Amino acid sequence: MPTLIPLLSVVSLSKRFGSLRVLEDISFNVQRGETVCLLGPSGSGKSTLLRCINWLERPDGGRVLLDSQPIGVTSGGVVMNDRQLAQLRTRIGMVFQQFALWPHLTVLQNVMEAPVHVQRRPKDEVRAEAEALLRRVGLHDKRDVFPARLSGGQKQRVGIARALAMKPALMLFDEPTSALDPELVGEVLAVMRDLAREGMTMVVVTHEMAFAREAANRVVFMDRGAVVETGTPEQFFSAPSTERGRQFLQRYAEGRSVAA
Amino acid sequence: MSLADVLTIFHGALTTLLLSVAGIALGLPLGLGLALLRWGQVPLLNPLVAVYVSLLRATPLVTLVLLLFFALPSAGISLGPVTAGLLALTLNTAAFNCEVWRAALLDLPKDQIEAAQSVGMGRALRMRRIVLPQIARTALPGLINEMSLLIKLTPVLAVVGVVDITRAAVRIGAQTYEPLPPFLVALAIYVPIVFALVSAQRWVERRMARREAAA
Amino acid sequence: MMQDFATVWSERGLLFAGLGNTVLLSLLAALAGLALGALLSTLLMSPKKALAAPAKVFVDAARCTPFLLFAYIVYYGLPSLGLQFDAWSAGLLALTVYHAAYMAEILRAAWAAQPRAPIEAGLAFGYSGFGLFRRVVLPPLALSSAPVLGNQVIQIIKDSAFLTIITLPELTNAVNSIQSRHFIPFAAFVTAVLLYWALCLVVEAGVSAVGRLAEARR
């Protein structure tokens, strides 16, 4: 089997907040088309890890490579400036826990904003694509509405459309359903499932175990800043190979809050 | 009081208005710049701006005008009364505006900027398309309040000889031995202007409250 | 430069007299203004239209009037109605009445924002009248309105400087006469600015102290 160059490569990533070691020597790869779920109790560092991938958080050590291209620090060892980072970030889409839609723009404007002003693509072309994306997430009829008028689930679906509008190679999801009322979670997960099925490369931080079981190619279980175990969902959920992994799943099964 | 007297007062009123508008126009962006400096935590400038704002908010405008008018010549800068007055107004209102803009910046959720960063917006684009539109909305009532305060300060420019409503009123009073009517005319000009601004501010605040309630 | 400041120091009698006037005026105006403002705010909130309406007109008009104009009218204008004031009395009267209007509005807003439940609890426990006011109503009201009232006191200090124009010998007036006699404008006015700054920092420290009291009780 020919080895494919991974789309995303995280090598020995570490980060501390003061004296607290939040990430310790984290390494993993994500192949094109893979969906990887980052699981773990709160405080395990999964969100920090995700945000280090597109350098919203700055790691203290290690490297992040997108398609063999380093993010954050050039191969010469120089920290990238705002402009260089911005360029790389156009290839990575991000979906935020609190949606982070721009409130002064309508739904359609939110989706069109970056393709028009960052990628400088022609407005008509962008509008057509944006409308198609909104149709895909089921919100075309809300395109001229301001985000304040939407439910949480609708906002998050717009957030996904907005990220997809940049045609990214990789999508990052930071606890996309954690801020949603339970009955709204399903509509967002459905969009994410479809995305995964269509072959988008995704890294998802989530507490939705059913989603991880169904849609992930691999799960990465983290605890206290380190990767404890990785494996396919079948492997991890039915027979975790570490004690901490077992405890985590047990606590989840017993319905005790593994709170975010 | 003759028609000529009333016209003198109106002429003074126009001068006041122009000075206020100029002060507002200059003070708004200056205040924003200062707020951005503090928000960006620029190393040397941050404490300097903090001290400047604290000083200017504590200094009476009349003292500031006198300082600029009398003290700057000894540093080689000679200002006419209008310029000294305008400079004092601008420096003063910029300090207050800075705090209004700063409160709006601090109110902006962090993930708004992160979302902009995540789609590859550079600093200038983020500021122009995402940050400014939002903080302008939040800061508006406070800025209008500061505008009305500025207008209420301009009569003091009479001290350095800028012909102003109140100064015209004093002169007429001295000439006609009836000081009260000119002051009442001056009042009749200032009060509606300030009232209009205060009403505008209340209207903006109500609209924003309604919008937030609907969300 | 240092020589100039030494000159200012040599005139410290005049300087401190001016500072004293500023402090005294501001303090008296703040206290009297607060008392008058409290009275005005009860009128503002009165259910009787005959009391509330004129109070509202006065408060709104005062808040739309430049202080200097107000001071001029009290000092120059009222004599034509038969009321004569010396500079000090006119200044104090103008400061007090003007800022009473602002304080009335501050107190009204603070009162409107107060939760009703603790007061109802007070009534249920048998508090009434002055006791109710002093022990149940006033403390939280005072704590919540302290920052805004503090700002108003700073405004009073700054507005007192306007009274130099009606020849009241407060701080700015003292400094102006020092600078014009010795030709040391920079040193003189910088001294004044620093003194005003110090006064404001004192008021802000007071407000912070009250704020800490309030935080502990939140």
XYZ file of C-alpha atoms in Angstrom:
693
model
C 0.000 0.000 0.000
C 1.591 3.302 -1.029
C 2.003 5.642 1.925
C 0.137 8.842 1.378
C 1.556 12.089 2.679
C -0.859 13.036 5.447
C -2.875 16.181 4.883
C -2.319 17.228 8.465
C 0.723 16.374 10.515
C 1.061 17.341 14.163
C 4.537 16.653 15.517
C 5.515 16.829 19.193
C 3.195 19.691 19.935
C 3.427 21.167 23.409
C 1.959 24.153 25.157
C 1.924 25.578 28.642
C -0.198 28.276 30.251
C 2.144 29.601 32.898
C 3.207 26.590 34.923
C 0.355 24.437 33.655
C 1.316 21.973 30.910
C -1.741 21.933 28.665
C -0.303 19.895 25.785
C 2.510 17.403 26.110
C 4.370 16.097 23.113
C 1.295 15.443 20.959
C 1.806 13.786 17.602
C -0.685 12.442 15.125
C -1.503 12.509 11.418
C -4.705 12.931 9.503
C -4.986 11.519 5.998
C -6.992 13.102 3.231
C -10.666 12.282 3.605
C -10.304 11.074 7.198
C -12.563 12.177 10.000
C -10.756 12.202 13.329
C -12.584 12.834 16.594
C -10.711 14.174 19.607
C -12.298 12.830 22.766
C -11.538 13.264 26.416
C -12.624 14.814 29.699
C -12.674 18.563 30.173
C -9.258 20.019 30.717
C -7.640 17.323 28.577
C -6.400 19.946 26.129
C -8.402 18.861 23.084
C -9.709 22.334 22.234
C -6.277 23.842 22.753
C -4.828 21.241 20.407
C -7.409 22.042 17.767
C -6.757 25.764 18.045
C -3.011 25.148 17.732
C -3.570 23.590 14.333
C -4.527 26.902 12.767
C -2.397 28.849 15.243
C -5.231 30.630 17.000
C -3.251 29.403 19.975
C 0.486 29.510 19.672
C 2.212 26.244 20.612
C 5.407 26.428 22.621
C 7.031 23.483 20.902
C 6.567 21.096 18.024
C 5.331 21.576 14.483
C 2.114 21.633 12.514
C 2.247 20.752 8.829
C -0.563 21.130 6.328
C 0.195 19.180 3.184
C 3.859 19.252 4.198
C 3.721 23.034 4.559
C 4.578 24.312 8.034
C 2.043 26.491 9.828
C 3.112 29.165 12.254
C 6.867 28.828 11.950
C 8.609 28.853 8.583
C 11.014 26.059 7.717
C 13.727 28.579 8.422
C 12.572 28.771 12.022
C 11.041 32.252 11.829
C 7.656 32.819 13.437
C 5.140 33.770 10.772
C 3.560 37.191 10.718
C -0.150 37.916 10.600
C -0.221 37.999 6.804
C 1.533 34.659 6.286
C -0.719 33.002 8.851
C -3.797 34.504 7.225
C -2.831 33.023 3.895
C -2.466 29.536 5.347
C -5.690 29.823 7.298
C -7.675 30.196 4.083
C -7.039 26.506 3.564
C -8.399 25.493 6.963
C -12.035 25.999 7.875
C -13.101 26.364 11.497
C -16.443 25.970 13.229
C -16.730 27.549 16.696
C -18.548 26.431 19.824
C -20.343 29.759 20.187
C -20.919 30.015 16.416
C -19.086 33.367 16.147
C -21.270 34.562 13.286
C -20.752 38.227 12.457
C -23.923 39.877 13.801
C -23.880 42.934 11.562
C -24.030 40.783 8.402
C -26.920 38.705 7.120
C -26.621 34.946 6.784
C -25.739 35.219 3.102
C -23.282 38.041 3.756
C -21.618 35.978 6.473
C -21.030 33.155 4.012
C -19.903 35.463 1.211
C -17.706 37.744 3.286
C -14.371 35.925 3.270
C -14.448 34.543 -0.306
C -15.124 38.053 -1.583
C -12.807 40.075 0.643
C -10.029 37.623 1.389
C -9.909 35.410 -1.695
C -11.100 38.279 -3.889
C -13.322 36.063 -5.997
C -15.969 37.732 -8.174
C -19.116 38.554 -6.241
C -21.605 36.829 -8.543
C -19.663 33.596 -8.510
C -19.407 33.710 -4.736
C -23.100 34.475 -4.334
C -24.104 31.492 -6.441
C -21.861 29.190 -4.426
C -22.980 30.671 -1.121
C -26.606 30.102 -1.987
C -25.810 26.538 -2.975
C -24.050 25.983 0.336
C -26.959 27.429 2.262
C -29.298 25.145 0.392
C -27.066 22.256 1.321
C -27.325 23.057 5.039
C -31.037 23.746 4.677
C -30.992 27.487 5.343
C -31.433 29.068 1.941
C -34.730 30.644 2.972
C -32.976 32.430 5.844
C -30.256 33.979 3.706
C -31.333 37.599 4.233
C -31.916 37.219 7.951
C -29.550 38.489 10.625
C -27.943 35.885 12.902
C -29.692 37.250 15.986
C -32.965 35.872 14.661
C -31.696 32.300 14.260
C -31.771 29.377 16.648
C -28.500 27.904 17.848
C -28.706 24.971 15.464
C -29.384 27.287 12.538
C -26.486 29.535 13.509
C -24.111 26.627 13.641
C -25.231 25.355 10.246
C -24.522 28.824 8.857
C -21.146 28.646 10.576
C -20.419 25.408 8.741
C -21.513 26.919 5.428
C -19.324 29.944 6.069
C -16.285 27.755 6.661
C -17.037 25.613 3.600
C -17.329 28.698 1.386
C -13.551 29.059 1.489
C -13.199 25.582 -0.067
C -10.824 24.459 2.651
C -8.713 21.339 2.510
C -9.303 20.682 6.204
C -12.213 21.468 8.541
C -11.791 21.949 12.285
C -14.784 21.675 14.610
C -14.415 23.013 18.166
C -17.191 21.371 20.192
C -19.727 22.402 17.556
C -22.797 21.189 19.426
C -21.811 21.855 23.042
C -23.655 25.165 23.192
C -26.840 23.842 21.641
C -30.097 22.789 23.235
C -30.370 19.015 22.936
C -33.151 19.041 20.340
C -31.020 21.184 18.013
C -27.929 18.992 18.118
C -29.215 16.506 15.582
C -29.558 18.933 12.675
C -25.921 20.027 13.028
C -24.562 16.501 13.374
C -26.506 15.505 10.271
C -24.683 18.164 8.234
C -21.370 17.041 9.681
C -22.124 13.396 8.912
C -22.860 14.262 5.295
C -19.649 16.233 5.048
C -17.658 13.299 6.369
C -19.382 10.958 3.979
C -18.496 13.212 1.047
C -14.832 12.899 1.897
C -14.013 16.156 3.705
C -10.988 15.883 5.970
C -12.225 16.758 9.436
C -10.861 17.044 12.962
C -13.698 17.247 15.460
C -13.539 17.962 19.185
C -16.780 16.645 20.574
C -18.632 14.981 23.419
C -21.159 13.391 21.075
C -20.049 9.763 21.324
C -22.697 8.475 18.963
C -21.423 10.822 16.274
C -17.833 9.711 16.885
C -18.876 6.097 16.687
C -20.753 6.590 13.433
C -18.794 9.135 11.486
C -15.183 8.950 12.622
C -12.499 6.933 10.888
C -10.337 7.301 13.968
C -10.696 8.578 17.484
C -7.947 10.138 19.561
C -8.516 9.941 23.289
C -6.736 12.607 25.320
C -6.345 13.152 29.025
C -4.394 15.790 30.899
C -2.659 17.128 27.832
C -1.438 13.834 26.371
C -2.713 11.355 23.807
C -3.687 8.284 25.813
C -4.810 6.055 22.989
C -5.943 6.147 19.397
C -7.807 3.669 17.287
C -10.847 3.077 15.164
C -14.170 3.796 16.825
C -14.901 0.075 16.928
C -11.656 -0.564 18.758
C -11.996 2.264 21.235
C -15.668 2.059 22.070
C -15.928 -1.685 22.449
C -12.522 -2.501 23.868
C -10.413 0.434 25.018
C -6.824 -0.614 25.502
C -6.003 1.675 28.439
C -7.393 1.937 31.945
C -8.089 5.672 31.598
C -9.910 5.024 28.337
C -12.035 2.439 30.096
C -12.801 4.807 32.964
C -13.777 7.560 30.561
C -16.207 5.372 28.670
C -17.596 3.923 31.859
C -18.283 7.342 33.299
C -19.917 8.328 30.051
C -22.071 5.233 30.009
C -23.172 5.800 33.585
C -24.436 9.181 32.460
C -22.246 11.095 34.854
C -21.358 14.467 33.489
C -18.089 14.341 31.632
C -18.720 18.022 31.397
C -17.174 20.368 28.929
C -32.224 94.373 22.567
C -32.226 95.212 18.880
C -32.150 92.949 15.866
C -28.450 93.710 15.506
C -27.897 92.365 19.009
C -29.743 89.163 18.218
C -27.722 88.760 15.039
C -24.528 89.184 17.015
C -25.592 86.407 19.275
C -26.501 84.205 16.332
C -23.124 84.852 14.789
C -21.542 83.778 18.022
C -23.750 80.704 17.985
C -22.532 79.729 14.550
C -18.924 79.999 15.683
C -19.687 77.779 18.647
C -21.366 75.217 16.487
C -18.529 75.103 13.992
C -15.994 74.719 16.773
C -18.039 71.954 18.374
C -18.418 70.108 15.087
C -14.697 70.429 14.395
C -13.867 69.225 17.881
C -16.216 66.264 17.511
C -14.891 65.410 14.056
C -11.316 65.415 15.279
C -11.952 63.863 18.653
C -13.841 60.801 17.384
C -11.040 59.220 15.330
C -8.391 60.383 17.799
C -10.286 58.716 20.631
C -10.617 55.542 18.556
C -6.892 55.558 17.829
C -6.077 55.915 21.514
C -8.484 53.125 22.416
C -6.946 50.830 19.812
C -3.491 51.577 21.191
C -4.588 50.531 24.651
C -6.506 47.526 23.349
C -3.520 46.344 21.329
C -1.424 46.562 24.466
C 1.401 48.308 22.643
C 4.219 48.170 25.228
C 5.441 51.736 25.732
C 2.346 53.532 24.545
C -0.226 51.680 26.659
C 0.644 53.294 30.012
C 1.268 56.643 28.298
C -2.217 56.659 26.820
C -3.660 55.591 30.171
C -1.968 58.529 31.890
C -3.024 60.938 29.146
C -6.651 59.864 29.400
C -6.633 60.056 33.189
C -5.096 63.537 33.154
C -7.359 64.935 30.461
C -10.496 63.585 32.096
C -9.538 65.276 35.347
C -8.566 68.653 33.872
C -11.198 71.384 33.605
C -11.482 72.654 30.066
C -10.960 76.260 31.078
C -7.642 75.371 32.724
C -6.616 73.407 29.648
C -7.482 76.272 27.300
C -5.522 78.747 29.414
C -2.585 76.366 29.559
C -2.501 75.934 25.786
C -3.024 79.616 25.104
C -0.453 80.961 27.534
C 2.084 78.183 27.994
C 2.666 76.971 24.437
C 4.167 80.284 23.242
C 7.061 79.724 25.644
C 7.699 76.411 23.877
C 7.767 78.274 20.589
C 4.244 77.389 19.481
C 2.001 80.408 19.270
C -1.656 79.628 18.941
C -4.483 81.945 18.143
C -7.537 81.794 20.376
C -9.544 79.708 17.922
C -6.777 77.135 17.488
C -6.106 76.925 21.215
C -9.784 76.458 21.843
C -10.127 73.811 19.160
C -7.031 71.962 20.383
C -8.306 71.991 23.964
C -11.721 70.722 22.870
C -10.178 67.973 20.761
C -7.704 66.775 23.395
C -10.438 66.770 26.003
C -13.089 64.965 23.988
C -10.571 62.448 22.617
C -9.796 61.334 26.166
C -13.458 60.747 26.970
C -14.132 59.123 23.615
C -11.191 56.805 24.203
C -12.955 55.332 27.225
C -16.215 54.902 25.302
C -14.470 53.163 22.399
C -12.453 51.037 24.833
C -15.579 49.805 26.588
C -17.016 48.837 23.196
C -13.812 47.004 22.241
C -13.766 45.099 25.515
C -17.384 44.150 24.939
C -16.605 42.500 21.610
C -16.572 38.712 21.997
C -13.150 37.254 21.364
C -14.461 34.663 18.941
C -15.607 37.363 16.534
C -11.986 38.123 15.784
C -11.004 34.461 15.862
C -13.661 33.677 13.282
C -12.233 36.422 11.103
C -8.736 35.075 11.616
C -9.860 31.545 10.849
C -11.052 32.541 7.375
C -7.747 34.188 6.666
C -8.567 37.855 7.189
C -5.542 40.032 7.800
C -5.431 42.695 10.486
C -6.641 45.558 8.329
C -9.515 43.564 6.873
C -10.551 42.335 10.319
C -10.589 45.863 11.677
C -12.468 47.318 8.747
C -15.099 44.611 8.125
C -15.621 42.949 11.496
C -14.431 45.016 14.448
C -15.304 48.592 13.504
C -18.890 47.962 12.361
C -19.676 46.254 15.637
C -17.964 48.621 18.047
C -19.393 51.639 16.236
C -22.842 50.349 17.087
C -21.996 49.662 20.730
C -20.173 52.937 21.233
C -22.809 55.149 19.619
C -24.875 56.172 22.680
C -21.757 56.969 24.693
C -20.281 58.953 21.814
C -23.458 60.999 21.368
C -23.454 61.664 25.110
C -19.905 62.942 24.830
C -20.928 65.166 21.915
C -23.603 66.833 24.011
C -21.098 67.323 26.820
C -18.675 68.916 24.378
C -21.241 71.418 23.176
C -21.981 72.383 26.748
C -18.298 73.151 27.251
C -17.800 75.502 24.320
C -19.041 78.682 26.066
C -15.835 78.587 28.052
C -13.932 79.520 24.928
C -15.038 83.050 25.632
C -12.254 83.101 28.179
C -9.588 83.206 25.493
C -11.425 85.662 23.340
C -13.161 83.486 20.806
C -16.368 85.351 20.143
C -19.030 83.107 21.478
C -22.641 83.302 22.379
C -22.035 83.926 26.032
C -19.380 86.534 25.379
C -21.653 88.323 22.952
C -24.348 88.134 25.589
C -22.055 89.685 28.212
C -21.081 92.508 25.861
C -24.648 93.298 24.956
C -25.620 93.196 28.590
C -22.858 95.637 29.408
C -24.024 97.940 26.627
C -27.707 97.806 27.351
C -27.564 97.441 31.148
C -29.991 94.574 30.752
C -27.857 91.459 31.123
C -30.616 88.915 31.508
C -32.312 88.936 28.072
C -29.137 88.204 26.072
C -28.348 85.284 28.351
C -31.836 83.977 27.834
C -31.393 84.247 24.078
C -28.088 82.399 24.376
C -29.872 79.771 26.422
C -32.575 79.504 23.798
C -29.904 78.590 21.258
C -27.909 76.099 23.315
C -30.724 74.220 24.989
C -32.432 72.989 21.803
C -29.120 71.858 20.294
C -28.157 69.872 23.345
C -31.714 68.631 23.740
C -31.677 67.345 20.166
C -28.485 65.402 20.882
C -29.774 63.996 24.159
C -32.981 62.912 22.433
C -30.969 61.287 19.665
C -28.968 59.416 22.255
C -32.085 58.182 24.023
C -33.550 57.065 20.706
C -30.409 55.115 19.813
C -30.357 53.485 23.235
C -34.006 52.470 22.920
C -33.454 50.982 19.475
C -30.481 48.992 20.660
C -32.375 47.730 23.693
C -35.216 46.629 21.444
C -32.869 44.822 19.099
C -31.248 42.990 21.947
C -34.608 41.993 23.393
C -35.699 40.551 20.062
C -32.606 38.382 19.691
C 12.000 75.230 34.486
C 12.682 74.179 38.082
C 13.095 77.861 38.825
C 9.534 78.448 37.597
C 8.119 75.771 39.867
C 10.046 77.296 42.732
C 8.330 80.571 41.910
C 4.971 78.839 42.001
C 5.915 77.377 45.383
C 6.843 80.834 46.628
C 3.271 81.864 45.897
C 1.863 78.880 47.700
C -0.278 81.051 49.935
C -2.300 82.150 46.965
C -2.155 78.692 45.433
C -3.439 76.901 48.501
C -6.106 79.535 49.066
C -7.333 78.824 45.557
C -7.101 75.070 46.085
C -8.940 75.440 49.373
C -11.724 77.346 47.681
C -12.020 74.691 44.998
C -12.157 71.908 47.553
C -14.566 73.751 49.842
C -16.868 74.805 47.018
C -16.892 71.332 45.510
C -17.520 69.631 48.821
C -20.355 71.954 49.814
C -21.901 71.825 46.358
C -21.632 68.042 46.306
C -23.338 67.616 49.670
C -25.980 70.261 49.122
C -26.457 69.124 45.561
C -26.952 65.534 46.696
C -29.509 66.582 49.283
C -31.356 68.799 46.840
C -31.033 66.122 44.175
C -32.522 63.514 46.476
C -35.455 65.808 47.117
C -35.827 66.509 43.404
C -35.759 62.834 42.561
C -38.622 62.110 44.937
C -40.537 64.830 43.103
C -39.544 63.275 39.769
C -40.926 59.933 40.815
C -44.047 61.318 42.433
C -47.309 59.932 41.086
C -48.786 63.437 41.298
C -48.403 65.025 37.888
C -48.395 68.515 39.395
C -45.187 67.686 41.245
C -43.479 65.399 38.733
C -43.953 67.476 35.589
C -42.246 70.729 36.670
C -39.465 68.684 38.275
C -38.886 66.867 34.991
C -38.872 70.112 33.020
C -36.309 71.614 35.382
C -34.058 68.553 35.341
C -34.193 68.195 31.544
C -33.563 71.913 31.036
C -30.627 71.940 33.440
C -29.086 68.949 31.689
C -29.322 70.748 28.354
C -27.751 73.955 29.664
C -24.050 74.746 29.615
C -22.861 75.310 33.173
C -21.108 78.519 32.327
C -24.333 80.028 31.029
C -26.080 78.906 34.174
C -23.407 80.534 36.335
C -23.586 83.732 34.271
C -27.337 83.920 34.707
C -27.061 83.477 38.445
C -24.286 86.059 38.782
C -25.031 88.652 36.106
C -28.628 88.047 35.266
C -30.423 87.568 38.565
C -29.498 91.065 39.897
C -31.946 92.456 37.351
C -34.602 90.508 39.232
C -33.464 92.076 42.465
C -31.330 89.170 43.730
C -27.698 90.182 44.289
C -24.961 87.667 44.948
C -21.272 87.929 45.561
C -19.079 85.668 43.459
C -18.741 82.983 46.107
C -22.453 82.673 46.844
C -23.367 82.834 43.186
C -20.800 80.154 42.403
C -21.968 77.867 45.183
C -25.608 78.379 44.259
C -24.970 77.695 40.593
C -22.909 74.557 41.296
C -25.422 73.217 43.773
C -28.606 73.757 41.791
C -27.072 72.702 38.463
C -25.637 69.463 39.742
C -28.671 68.725 41.878
C -30.524 68.235 38.589
C -27.940 65.687 37.429
C -27.919 63.902 40.756
C -31.705 63.740 40.713
C -31.572 61.908 37.410
C -28.814 59.584 38.650
C -30.761 58.720 41.785
C -33.968 58.220 39.817
C -32.257 55.785 37.458
C -30.542 53.967 40.330
C -33.838 53.651 42.158
C -35.614 52.325 39.066
C -32.928 49.656 38.715
C -33.271 48.459 42.292
C -34.956 45.105 42.809
C -38.213 45.430 44.726
C -38.103 42.108 46.539
C -35.726 43.050 49.385
C -37.891 46.061 50.171
C -41.023 43.965 50.255
C -39.156 41.626 52.560
C -38.386 44.620 54.770
C -42.051 45.545 54.903
C -42.959 41.937 55.654
C -40.559 41.998 58.592
C -42.213 45.080 60.019
C -39.909 47.861 58.841
C -41.630 51.105 57.983
C -41.059 54.787 57.438
C -37.643 56.192 58.185
C -36.337 52.899 59.557
C -37.240 51.154 56.321
C -35.519 53.854 54.346
C -32.343 53.938 56.379
C -31.817 50.193 56.922
C -33.376 48.571 53.852
C -33.662 51.063 51.013
C -30.667 53.331 51.340
C -27.704 50.927 51.668
C -28.068 49.079 48.337
C -29.102 52.291 46.601
C -26.018 54.099 47.872
C -23.717 51.254 46.866
C -25.085 50.965 43.343
C -25.161 54.684 42.593
C -21.745 55.437 44.114
C -19.693 55.204 40.898
C -21.971 57.491 38.925
C -22.275 59.948 41.801
C -18.486 59.869 42.087
C -18.248 60.892 38.447
C -20.644 63.716 39.160
C -18.431 64.949 42.006
C -15.522 65.017 39.555
C -17.729 67.061 37.245
C -18.403 69.477 40.092
C -14.679 69.908 40.687
C -14.161 70.639 37.006
C -17.128 72.952 36.718
C -15.836 74.925 39.697
C -12.997 76.014 37.439
C -15.496 77.839 35.217
C -16.203 80.148 38.133
C -12.874 81.829 37.515
C -14.784 83.718 34.861
C -17.059 85.302 37.411
C -13.873 86.204 39.333
C -14.229 83.623 42.065
C -10.739 83.047 43.559
C -10.591 79.264 43.072
C -7.627 77.227 41.877
C -7.604 78.153 38.187
C -8.048 81.795 39.100
C -5.153 81.669 41.561
C -2.901 79.944 39.062
C -3.844 82.403 36.339
C -2.931 85.373 38.471
C 0.354 83.726 39.514
C 1.304 83.045 35.910
C 0.411 86.508 34.692
C 2.405 88.187 37.438
C 5.558 86.116 37.061
C 5.320 85.106 33.397
C 5.530 81.392 34.230
C 2.474 80.025 32.422
C 3.722 76.481 31.914
C 4.774 75.793 35.516
C 1.686 77.481 36.918
C -0.885 75.675 34.788
C 0.871 72.323 35.020
C 0.704 72.711 38.794
C -3.019 73.334 38.527
C -3.517 70.328 36.247
C -1.616 68.089 38.657
C -3.650 69.363 41.587
C -6.941 68.764 39.781
C -5.683 65.320 38.855
C -4.863 64.609 42.485
C -8.355 65.700 43.558
C -9.930 63.399 40.976
C -7.749 60.492 42.020
C -8.905 61.010 45.598
C -12.550 60.907 44.503
C -11.898 57.837 42.351
C -10.167 56.118 45.279
C -13.230 56.824 47.372
C -15.479 55.360 44.694
C -13.241 52.266 44.442
C -13.442 51.780 48.177
C -17.223 51.921 48.023
C -17.076 49.598 45.020
C -15.139 47.037 47.045
C -17.747 47.285 49.769
C -20.396 46.655 47.150
C -18.564 43.696 45.602
C -18.280 41.932 48.944
C -22.022 42.184 49.266
C -22.937 41.045 45.775
